[in-house]
Amino acid sequence: MDSRTVALIRTTFKAVAAEDGGSERLSSSFYSILFTDYPAIRDFFPAAMDAQRDRLVHAISYALERLEEPDQLLPFLAQLGRDHRKYGVQPAHYVAVANSLKSAMRQFSGTEMWTDEVDSAWDEALELISNAMISAADKETTPAAWAATVVERREVLRNLAVIRVQLEQPMEYAAGQYISVQVPARPRMWRYLSPANPANTNGEIEFHVRSVLGGWVSPAMVSHTAVGDQWMLGSPLGGLGVPRNTKRKMLMIGCGTGVAPLRAQIMAMAQRRVNPNVHLFVGGHHPCDLYDLQVLSQLAVVNKWLTVTPVTESDENPWWYADSGEPRPELPGLEPRMTGQIGKVVASYGPWSDRDVQIVGSPSMVQTTKFRLMAAGTQAKSIRHDPLF
Ligand SMILES: Cc1cc2nc3c(=O)[nH]c(=O)nc-3n(C[C@H](O)[C@H](O)[C@H](O)COP(=O)(O)OP(=O)(O)OC[C@H]3O[C@@H](n4cnc5c(N)ncnc54)[C@H](O)[C@@H]3O)c2cc1C
């Protein structure tokens, strides 16, 4: 796609979505056009559309930002296309979505900005996106969705559960990837979760799920999941992972359940003969939030290439956290716990210029940590994280 076409698309999208309240108006209008012009498509979406609306605009801007970087964009679209098979999406649905998005964009751009050239530029971009998704879905031979039975639910904090599922058929995912999940209590409300263990031939996956206050799905996952529940899983997504034979040292930073995909990668690396040094910073607000230290300690003890530093913002546990009062045994293999905001703590070590960096956590944690590292001299191109939606 030539740079003029890309510039036209970006300018119109920015003009519409960057205005105050613009992205909400765009997504509302897009869905009302889509559901009016193609009513059968409504059944693919959940009854409550609020979270869905935000995701659409984030996903479009993520794709538009990468129009000139095909080596990043095309694999992302291919994964998305494979994942969309779980909805039973057909090529005609892509046409419906593209037409509705263009109509919504045209409506808010106004006739002066929406020239014939802009119209063609949008056609070109939407065709590229649809074709990449459709062709990846067509070529895929794995199931459109995996059925999984919950075999264990363990509450490790009052708002965080470790949930283990058994797939009917094993799934090949790379450690560090994430998967969209649908639970029976919230039909059609798919949410992303990151396996905390590498793929295995038994088809066992462990998820760490935090209940987000006011969220539609995560509170149900944490509180209402029972052994025997049937979950559905989409195709694996995401590009985190440590390539085999890499010599670059790694810096991994994970907060809360963000530790899950990092732990999965470390476990996968532990099965290799040679690994680069990895420094993992694992963060939480309070010491009790570091729910997985026992496993990380065991991994650090047996893998000399791994350094684990726990970081918390506070030295105290919250008043509602009741433990036995007994002094906790020191966990071997871990560096002393540091106190402070995780990005600030990690950046205080220097620019980490010899490292590939992965950051996993809430969108605000990822943005702040990235900002802190870049301010300390880490190059943006060395930093990876999942899309923030
Ligand atoms: C790549 C990726 C991997 C993920 N892996 C995991 C995982 O392994 N374990 C896990 O528990 N969650 C994970 N999540 C988050 C998860 O997919 C949901 O977004 C989260 O559980 C909230 O869903 P909800 O339906 O409860 O909230 P929604 O109803 O979707 O949102 C309710 C409100 O909460 C806010 N919100 C949404 N997510 C978060 C968040 N993470 N932190 C703070 N506020 C938020 C929203 O902005 C909104 O205002 C991952 C997300 C992504 C993008």
PDB file of N, CA and C in Angstrom, residues 50-82:
ATOM      1  N   ASP A  50     -21.263  -2.563  25.229  1.00  0.00           N
ATOM      2  CA  ASP A  50     -20.335  -1.485  25.597  1.00  0.00           C
ATOM      3  C   ASP A  50     -18.857  -1.847  25.455  1.00  0.00           C
ATOM      4  N   ALA A  51     -18.447  -2.999  26.024  1.00  0.00           N
ATOM      5  CA  ALA A  51     -17.027  -3.374  25.932  1.00  0.00           C
ATOM      6  C   ALA A  51     -16.638  -3.644  24.481  1.00  0.00           C
ATOM      7  N   GLN A  52     -17.587  -4.220  23.721  1.00  0.00           N
ATOM      8  CA  GLN A  52     -17.359  -4.551  22.318  1.00  0.00           C
ATOM      9  C   GLN A  52     -17.040  -3.297  21.496  1.00  0.00           C
ATOM     10  N   ARG A  53     -17.762  -2.214  21.802  1.00  0.00           N
ATOM     11  CA  ARG A  53     -17.583  -0.968  21.026  1.00  0.00           C
ATOM     12  C   ARG A  53     -16.154  -0.463  21.138  1.00  0.00           C
ATOM     13  N   ASP A  54     -15.631  -0.407  22.379  1.00  0.00           N
ATOM     14  CA  ASP A  54     -14.253   0.087  22.571  1.00  0.00           C
ATOM     15  C   ASP A  54     -13.267  -0.778  21.799  1.00  0.00           C
ATOM     16  N   ARG A  55     -13.505  -2.100  21.853  1.00  0.00           N
ATOM     17  CA  ARG A  55     -12.534  -3.022  21.252  1.00  0.00           C
ATOM     18  C   ARG A  55     -12.428  -2.785  19.764  1.00  0.00           C
ATOM     19  N   LEU A  56     -13.569  -2.488  19.118  1.00  0.00           N
ATOM     20  CA  LEU A  56     -13.557  -2.294  17.674  1.00  0.00           C
ATOM     21  C   LEU A  56     -12.616  -1.147  17.292  1.00  0.00           C
ATOM     22  N   VAL A  57     -12.796   0.000  17.958  1.00  0.00           N
ATOM     23  CA  VAL A  57     -11.992   1.164  17.578  1.00  0.00           C
ATOM     24  C   VAL A  57     -10.512   0.892  17.868  1.00  0.00           C
ATOM     25  N   HIS A  58     -10.234   0.233  18.996  1.00  0.00           N
ATOM     26  CA  HIS A  58      -8.834  -0.096  19.303  1.00  0.00           C
ATOM     27  C   HIS A  58      -8.250  -1.020  18.235  1.00  0.00           C
ATOM     28  N   ALA A  59      -9.049  -2.005  17.822  1.00  0.00           N
ATOM     29  CA  ALA A  59      -8.531  -2.964  16.832  1.00  0.00           C
ATOM     30  C   ALA A  59      -8.294  -2.269  15.492  1.00  0.00           C
ATOM     31  N   ILE A  60      -9.204  -1.369  15.107  1.00  0.00           N
ATOM     32  CA  ILE A  60      -8.998  -0.676  13.822  1.00  0.00           C
ATOM     33  C   ILE A  60      -7.756   0.209  13.916  1.00  0.00           C
ATOM     34  N   SER A  61      -7.628   0.966  15.015  1.00  0.00           N
ATOM     35  CA  SER A  61      -6.464   1.855  15.039  1.00  0.00           C
ATOM     36  C   SER A  61      -5.171   1.046  15.113  1.00  0.00           C
ATOM     37  N   TYR A  62      -5.207  -0.110  15.785  1.00  0.00           N
ATOM     38  CA  TYR A  62      -4.021  -0.972  15.829  1.00  0.00           C
ATOM     39  C   TYR A  62      -3.623  -1.388  14.407  1.00  0.00           C
ATOM     40  N   ALA A  63      -4.622  -1.789  13.598  1.00  0.00           N
ATOM     41  CA  ALA A  63      -4.324  -2.227  12.218  1.00  0.00           C
ATOM     42  C   ALA A  63      -3.855  -1.033  11.375  1.00  0.00           C
ATOM     43  N   LEU A  64      -4.524   0.120  11.519  1.00  0.00           N
ATOM     44  CA  LEU A  64      -4.166   1.272  10.680  1.00  0.00           C
ATOM     45  C   LEU A  64      -2.749   1.778  10.985  1.00  0.00           C
ATOM     46  N   GLU A  65      -2.371   1.702  12.250  1.00  0.00           N
ATOM     47  CA  GLU A  65      -1.017   2.151  12.615  1.00  0.00           C
ATOM     48  C   GLU A  65       0.055   1.286  11.953  1.00  0.00           C
ATOM     49  N   ARG A  66      -0.329   0.074  11.553  1.00  0.00           N
ATOM     50  CA  ARG A  66       0.669  -0.866  11.017  1.00  0.00           C
ATOM     51  C   ARG A  66       0.515  -1.112   9.516  1.00  0.00           C
ATOM     52  N   LEU A  67      -0.230  -0.236   8.830  1.00  0.00           N
ATOM     53  CA  LEU A  67      -0.461  -0.478   7.399  1.00  0.00           C
ATOM     54  C   LEU A  67       0.837  -0.506   6.594  1.00  0.00           C
ATOM     55  N   GLU A  68       1.836   0.232   7.088  1.00  0.00           N
ATOM     56  CA  GLU A  68       3.110   0.255   6.343  1.00  0.00           C
ATOM     57  C   GLU A  68       4.111  -0.767   6.898  1.00  0.00           C
ATOM     58  N   GLU A  69       3.651  -1.603   7.823  1.00  0.00           N
ATOM     59  CA  GLU A  69       4.557  -2.623   8.388  1.00  0.00           C
ATOM     60  C   GLU A  69       3.935  -3.993   8.154  1.00  0.00           C
ATOM     61  N   PRO A  70       3.939  -4.471   6.879  1.00  0.00           N
ATOM     62  CA  PRO A  70       3.251  -5.730   6.586  1.00  0.00           C
ATOM     63  C   PRO A  70       3.765  -6.920   7.388  1.00  0.00           C
ATOM     64  N   ASP A  71       5.070  -6.924   7.775  1.00  0.00           N
ATOM     65  CA  ASP A  71       5.550  -8.111   8.525  1.00  0.00           C
ATOM     66  C   ASP A  71       4.932  -8.185   9.908  1.00  0.00           C
ATOM     67  N   GLN A  72       4.415  -7.050  10.402  1.00  0.00           N
ATOM     68  CA  GLN A  72       3.703  -7.099  11.688  1.00  0.00           C
ATOM     69  C   GLN A  72       2.203  -7.261  11.464  1.00  0.00           C
ATOM     70  N   LEU A  73       1.701  -6.507  10.472  1.00  0.00           N
ATOM     71  CA  LEU A  73       0.245  -6.471  10.288  1.00  0.00           C
ATOM     72  C   LEU A  73      -0.318  -7.793   9.767  1.00  0.00           C
ATOM     73  N   LEU A  74       0.351  -8.381   8.758  1.00  0.00           N
ATOM     74  CA  LEU A  74      -0.242  -9.567   8.123  1.00  0.00           C
ATOM     75  C   LEU A  74      -0.349 -10.772   9.068  1.00  0.00           C
ATOM     76  N   PRO A  75       0.713 -11.071   9.859  1.00  0.00           N
ATOM     77  CA  PRO A  75       0.539 -12.166  10.831  1.00  0.00           C
ATOM     78  C   PRO A  75      -0.568 -11.876  11.842  1.00  0.00           C
ATOM     79  N   PHE A  76      -0.687 -10.613  12.255  1.00  0.00           N
ATOM     80  CA  PHE A  76      -1.743 -10.239  13.208  1.00  0.00           C
ATOM     81  C   PHE A  76      -3.129 -10.499  12.586  1.00  0.00           C
ATOM     82  N   LEU A  77      -3.302 -10.068  11.324  1.00  0.00           N
ATOM     83  CA  LEU A  77      -4.603 -10.267  10.665  1.00  0.00           C
ATOM     84  C   LEU A  77      -4.881 -11.748  10.431  1.00  0.00           C
ATOM     85  N   ALA A  78      -3.821 -12.493  10.105  1.00  0.00           N
ATOM     86  CA  ALA A  78      -4.002 -13.937   9.870  1.00  0.00           C
ATOM     87  C   ALA A  78      -4.484 -14.610  11.153  1.00  0.00           C
ATOM     88  N   GLN A  79      -3.869 -14.237  12.291  1.00  0.00           N
ATOM     89  CA  GLN A  79      -4.304 -14.820  13.570  1.00  0.00           C
ATOM     90  C   GLN A  79      -5.746 -14.449  13.865  1.00  0.00           C
ATOM     91  N   LEU A  80      -6.078 -13.184  13.591  1.00  0.00           N
ATOM     92  CA  LEU A  80      -7.443 -12.709  13.852  1.00  0.00           C
ATOM     93  C   LEU A  80      -8.458 -13.451  12.968  1.00  0.00           C
ATOM     94  N   GLY A  81      -8.059 -13.697  11.723  1.00  0.00           N
ATOM     95  CA  GLY A  81      -8.938 -14.423  10.798  1.00  0.00           C
ATOM     96  C   GLY A  81      -9.174 -15.844  11.276  1.00  0.00           C
ATOM     97  N   ARG A  82      -8.103 -16.499  11.719  1.00  0.00           N
ATOM     98  CA  ARG A  82      -8.242 -17.879  12.224  1.00  0.00           C
ATOM     99  C   ARG A  82      -9.130 -17.884  13.459  1.00  0.00           C
TER     100      ARG A  82
END
